[in-house]
Amino acid sequence: MWIFKNKLIKLINERMVTLNVGCGNESFGDVRVDIHPTDTTTHVLDVELGLPKSWSNRFDVVYSKNFLEHVRNPGFVLEEMKRVCKPGGKIVIITDNAGFWEFHFFGTHVKPVIPLRRLHFYRGKSDLDTHYSLFTKEHLINHFKKVGLKIKKIEYIHFDKNEDLGKFRPLLDVICRLLAFTKIFRNYAYPRIKIVGMKVKS
C-alpha cells in the first residue's frame, strides 16, 4: 500500500489538490474528510448527506480507502466524489473484497465491534462506523460505469504491511499466497480491491 501511495504521490505535482474521503487516521491528502474527528481530519461531515457544493470540480485526485463499504448509498457517494473531481481528474478507491476467504470464515463484517481479539480484526468506532456492503470487481465496475467514470485500472491488493493484524497474520498470509497461485481461487486470496477511474472531460 505504501508503494502504491508513493507512486500516486509521484503522479501528483505540487499544483494538484487531493481529497481523502473517509480518511480515518490517515494524513494522506490536502483535504481529509471523516464523520469522526481525528488528529488528521480537516473537515468533519457525513458524506452521505453530500459534500460541500462549493467543492464542485475542485480536486485533481479523490481518494478513499476502506470507506465505500461503510456507506448505505454507494452510488450517491460516487456521484458526489465525481462532482468534486476536476474533469480529467482521478478517483481512486480501495475497498474490501467480498470474496476474501477470511471475511466469510471469521464473519468479520457482521457487527461494528468484532470480538476476535487475538486476530485484531476491524473494530468500529460507533454505530455509525459499521459495514453495509461488500464489493466484487464486477460490482465496482458497474458502479463506476453507472456514474460515468472511465475505468483506468482495477486489481486485487493485500493488507498494508504496516497494519497491526495480530500474531496469526503470518500464518493466514501463507493460506492467502497458496490461494493466489491458482486463478480460480485468486478472488479468495486478497482482502481488498483497488479501482482507479477518471472523470471524462466533457
PDB file of N, CA and C in Angstrom, residues 18-63:
ATOM      1  N   THR A  18      -5.624  17.060  -3.545  1.00  0.00           N
ATOM      2  CA  THR A  18      -6.157  15.722  -3.292  1.00  0.00           C
ATOM      3  C   THR A  18      -7.151  15.750  -2.142  1.00  0.00           C
ATOM      4  N   LEU A  19      -8.296  15.083  -2.341  1.00  0.00           N
ATOM      5  CA  LEU A  19      -9.308  14.910  -1.301  1.00  0.00           C
ATOM      6  C   LEU A  19      -9.283  13.463  -0.836  1.00  0.00           C
ATOM      7  N   ASN A  20      -9.198  13.262   0.473  1.00  0.00           N
ATOM      8  CA  ASN A  20      -9.256  11.931   1.074  1.00  0.00           C
ATOM      9  C   ASN A  20     -10.611  11.800   1.782  1.00  0.00           C
ATOM     10  N   VAL A  21     -11.469  10.939   1.237  1.00  0.00           N
ATOM     11  CA  VAL A  21     -12.830  10.763   1.763  1.00  0.00           C
ATOM     12  C   VAL A  21     -12.853   9.580   2.722  1.00  0.00           C
ATOM     13  N   GLY A  22     -13.299   9.806   3.960  1.00  0.00           N
ATOM     14  CA  GLY A  22     -13.278   8.747   4.964  1.00  0.00           C
ATOM     15  C   GLY A  22     -11.859   8.477   5.410  1.00  0.00           C
ATOM     16  N   CYS A  23     -11.140   9.531   5.755  1.00  0.00           N
ATOM     17  CA  CYS A  23      -9.694   9.441   5.978  1.00  0.00           C
ATOM     18  C   CYS A  23      -9.307   8.663   7.230  1.00  0.00           C
ATOM     19  N   GLY A  24     -10.194   8.614   8.248  1.00  0.00           N
ATOM     20  CA  GLY A  24      -9.800   7.967   9.499  1.00  0.00           C
ATOM     21  C   GLY A  24      -8.604   8.675  10.098  1.00  0.00           C
ATOM     22  N   ASN A  25      -7.535   7.911  10.363  1.00  0.00           N
ATOM     23  CA  ASN A  25      -6.312   8.488  10.932  1.00  0.00           C
ATOM     24  C   ASN A  25      -5.236   8.760   9.885  1.00  0.00           C
ATOM     25  N   GLU A  26      -5.584   8.611   8.615  1.00  0.00           N
ATOM     26  CA  GLU A  26      -4.603   8.838   7.560  1.00  0.00           C
ATOM     27  C   GLU A  26      -4.317  10.327   7.373  1.00  0.00           C
ATOM     28  N   SER A  27      -3.072  10.636   7.032  1.00  0.00           N
ATOM     29  CA  SER A  27      -2.675  12.022   6.776  1.00  0.00           C
ATOM     30  C   SER A  27      -2.538  12.298   5.283  1.00  0.00           C
ATOM     31  N   PHE A  28      -2.823  11.300   4.461  1.00  0.00           N
ATOM     32  CA  PHE A  28      -2.699  11.461   3.011  1.00  0.00           C
ATOM     33  C   PHE A  28      -3.789  12.382   2.488  1.00  0.00           C
ATOM     34  N   GLY A  29      -3.416  13.332   1.637  1.00  0.00           N
ATOM     35  CA  GLY A  29      -4.377  14.247   1.037  1.00  0.00           C
ATOM     36  C   GLY A  29      -4.293  15.651   1.599  1.00  0.00           C
ATOM     37  N   ASP A  30      -4.698  16.622   0.777  1.00  0.00           N
ATOM     38  CA  ASP A  30      -4.714  18.023   1.211  1.00  0.00           C
ATOM     39  C   ASP A  30      -5.947  18.329   2.058  1.00  0.00           C
ATOM     40  N   VAL A  31      -7.074  17.737   1.666  1.00  0.00           N
ATOM     41  CA  VAL A  31      -8.328  17.877   2.408  1.00  0.00           C
ATOM     42  C   VAL A  31      -8.745  16.478   2.832  1.00  0.00           C
ATOM     43  N   ARG A  32      -9.005  16.305   4.140  1.00  0.00           N
ATOM     44  CA  ARG A  32      -9.289  14.970   4.688  1.00  0.00           C
ATOM     45  C   ARG A  32     -10.620  15.001   5.444  1.00  0.00           C
ATOM     46  N   VAL A  33     -11.556  14.218   4.949  1.00  0.00           N
ATOM     47  CA  VAL A  33     -12.930  14.235   5.451  1.00  0.00           C
ATOM     48  C   VAL A  33     -13.250  12.944   6.185  1.00  0.00           C
ATOM     49  N   ASP A  34     -13.917  13.059   7.331  1.00  0.00           N
ATOM     50  CA  ASP A  34     -14.388  11.873   8.039  1.00  0.00           C
ATOM     51  C   ASP A  34     -15.583  12.262   8.907  1.00  0.00           C
ATOM     52  N   ILE A  35     -16.426  11.274   9.219  1.00  0.00           N
ATOM     53  CA  ILE A  35     -17.587  11.534  10.067  1.00  0.00           C
ATOM     54  C   ILE A  35     -17.179  11.664  11.533  1.00  0.00           C
ATOM     55  N   HIS A  36     -15.984  11.136  11.873  1.00  0.00           N
ATOM     56  CA  HIS A  36     -15.437  11.250  13.222  1.00  0.00           C
ATOM     57  C   HIS A  36     -14.219  12.179  13.214  1.00  0.00           C
ATOM     58  N   PRO A  37     -14.093  13.059  14.188  1.00  0.00           N
ATOM     59  CA  PRO A  37     -12.888  13.899  14.258  1.00  0.00           C
ATOM     60  C   PRO A  37     -11.680  13.066  14.684  1.00  0.00           C
ATOM     61  N   THR A  38     -10.572  13.248  13.979  1.00  0.00           N
ATOM     62  CA  THR A  38      -9.316  12.592  14.337  1.00  0.00           C
ATOM     63  C   THR A  38      -8.207  13.643  14.284  1.00  0.00           C
ATOM     64  N   ASP A  39      -6.989  13.212  14.597  1.00  0.00           N
ATOM     65  CA  ASP A  39      -5.856  14.137  14.566  1.00  0.00           C
ATOM     66  C   ASP A  39      -5.549  14.620  13.157  1.00  0.00           C
ATOM     67  N   THR A  40      -6.025  13.878  12.154  1.00  0.00           N
ATOM     68  CA  THR A  40      -5.695  14.239  10.768  1.00  0.00           C
ATOM     69  C   THR A  40      -6.879  14.810   9.985  1.00  0.00           C
ATOM     70  N   THR A  41      -8.090  14.711  10.536  1.00  0.00           N
ATOM     71  CA  THR A  41      -9.274  15.182   9.829  1.00  0.00           C
ATOM     72  C   THR A  41      -9.273  16.708   9.700  1.00  0.00           C
ATOM     73  N   THR A  42      -9.505  17.193   8.480  1.00  0.00           N
ATOM     74  CA  THR A  42      -9.617  18.643   8.277  1.00  0.00           C
ATOM     75  C   THR A  42     -11.079  19.097   8.241  1.00  0.00           C
ATOM     76  N   HIS A  43     -12.000  18.174   7.858  1.00  0.00           N
ATOM     77  CA  HIS A  43     -13.423  18.502   7.794  1.00  0.00           C
ATOM     78  C   HIS A  43     -14.225  17.328   8.351  1.00  0.00           C
ATOM     79  N   VAL A  44     -15.020  17.572   9.373  1.00  0.00           N
ATOM     80  CA  VAL A  44     -15.889  16.540   9.951  1.00  0.00           C
ATOM     81  C   VAL A  44     -17.280  16.697   9.346  1.00  0.00           C
ATOM     82  N   LEU A  45     -17.700  15.709   8.566  1.00  0.00           N
ATOM     83  CA  LEU A  45     -19.019  15.774   7.943  1.00  0.00           C
ATOM     84  C   LEU A  45     -19.456  14.383   7.503  1.00  0.00           C
ATOM     85  N   ASP A  46     -20.759  14.234   7.291  1.00  0.00           N
ATOM     86  CA  ASP A  46     -21.345  12.981   6.824  1.00  0.00           C
ATOM     87  C   ASP A  46     -21.431  13.035   5.308  1.00  0.00           C
ATOM     88  N   VAL A  47     -20.586  12.272   4.632  1.00  0.00           N
ATOM     89  CA  VAL A  47     -20.522  12.307   3.177  1.00  0.00           C
ATOM     90  C   VAL A  47     -21.837  11.868   2.557  1.00  0.00           C
ATOM     91  N   GLU A  48     -22.604  11.032   3.278  1.00  0.00           N
ATOM     92  CA  GLU A  48     -23.879  10.566   2.726  1.00  0.00           C
ATOM     93  C   GLU A  48     -24.926  11.678   2.650  1.00  0.00           C
ATOM     94  N   LEU A  49     -24.641  12.804   3.293  1.00  0.00           N
ATOM     95  CA  LEU A  49     -25.505  13.976   3.155  1.00  0.00           C
ATOM     96  C   LEU A  49     -25.003  14.901   2.056  1.00  0.00           C
ATOM     97  N   GLY A  50     -23.893  14.534   1.445  1.00  0.00           N
ATOM     98  CA  GLY A  50     -23.331  15.317   0.359  1.00  0.00           C
ATOM     99  C   GLY A  50     -22.092  16.089   0.775  1.00  0.00           C
ATOM    100  N   LEU A  51     -21.197  16.280  -0.167  1.00  0.00           N
ATOM    101  CA  LEU A  51     -20.025  17.117   0.043  1.00  0.00           C
ATOM    102  C   LEU A  51     -20.395  18.575  -0.213  1.00  0.00           C
ATOM    103  N   PRO A  52     -19.650  19.520   0.328  1.00  0.00           N
ATOM    104  CA  PRO A  52     -19.986  20.936   0.143  1.00  0.00           C
ATOM    105  C   PRO A  52     -20.159  21.318  -1.328  1.00  0.00           C
ATOM    106  N   LYS A  53     -21.179  22.085  -1.625  1.00  0.00           N
ATOM    107  CA  LYS A  53     -21.466  22.493  -3.001  1.00  0.00           C
ATOM    108  C   LYS A  53     -20.317  23.293  -3.594  1.00  0.00           C
ATOM    109  N   SER A  54     -19.605  24.022  -2.753  1.00  0.00           N
ATOM    110  CA  SER A  54     -18.506  24.864  -3.231  1.00  0.00           C
ATOM    111  C   SER A  54     -17.297  24.048  -3.697  1.00  0.00           C
ATOM    112  N   TRP A  55     -17.310  22.725  -3.453  1.00  0.00           N
ATOM    113  CA  TRP A  55     -16.181  21.886  -3.838  1.00  0.00           C
ATOM    114  C   TRP A  55     -16.306  21.329  -5.259  1.00  0.00           C
ATOM    115  N   SER A  56     -17.331  21.660  -5.977  1.00  0.00           N
ATOM    116  CA  SER A  56     -17.522  21.111  -7.323  1.00  0.00           C
ATOM    117  C   SER A  56     -16.309  21.381  -8.214  1.00  0.00           C
ATOM    118  N   ASN A  57     -15.833  20.339  -8.908  1.00  0.00           N
ATOM    119  CA  ASN A  57     -14.714  20.441  -9.859  1.00  0.00           C
ATOM    120  C   ASN A  57     -13.448  21.030  -9.225  1.00  0.00           C
ATOM    121  N   ARG A  58     -13.210  20.717  -7.962  1.00  0.00           N
ATOM    122  CA  ARG A  58     -12.090  21.329  -7.236  1.00  0.00           C
ATOM    123  C   ARG A  58     -10.855  20.451  -7.157  1.00  0.00           C
ATOM    124  N   PHE A  59     -11.017  19.120  -7.098  1.00  0.00           N
ATOM    125  CA  PHE A  59      -9.901  18.236  -6.759  1.00  0.00           C
ATOM    126  C   PHE A  59      -9.374  17.481  -7.982  1.00  0.00           C
ATOM    127  N   ASP A  60      -8.058  17.363  -8.043  1.00  0.00           N
ATOM    128  CA  ASP A  60      -7.415  16.598  -9.106  1.00  0.00           C
ATOM    129  C   ASP A  60      -7.480  15.103  -8.835  1.00  0.00           C
ATOM    130  N   VAL A  61      -7.418  14.740  -7.558  1.00  0.00           N
ATOM    131  CA  VAL A  61      -7.498  13.333  -7.145  1.00  0.00           C
ATOM    132  C   VAL A  61      -8.472  13.233  -5.979  1.00  0.00           C
ATOM    133  N   VAL A  62      -9.438  12.316  -6.081  1.00  0.00           N
ATOM    134  CA  VAL A  62     -10.343  12.000  -4.980  1.00  0.00           C
ATOM    135  C   VAL A  62     -10.037  10.559  -4.571  1.00  0.00           C
ATOM    136  N   TYR A  63      -9.606  10.406  -3.330  1.00  0.00           N
ATOM    137  CA  TYR A  63      -9.078   9.126  -2.841  1.00  0.00           C
ATOM    138  C   TYR A  63      -9.896   8.645  -1.649  1.00  0.00           C
TER     139      TYR A  63
END
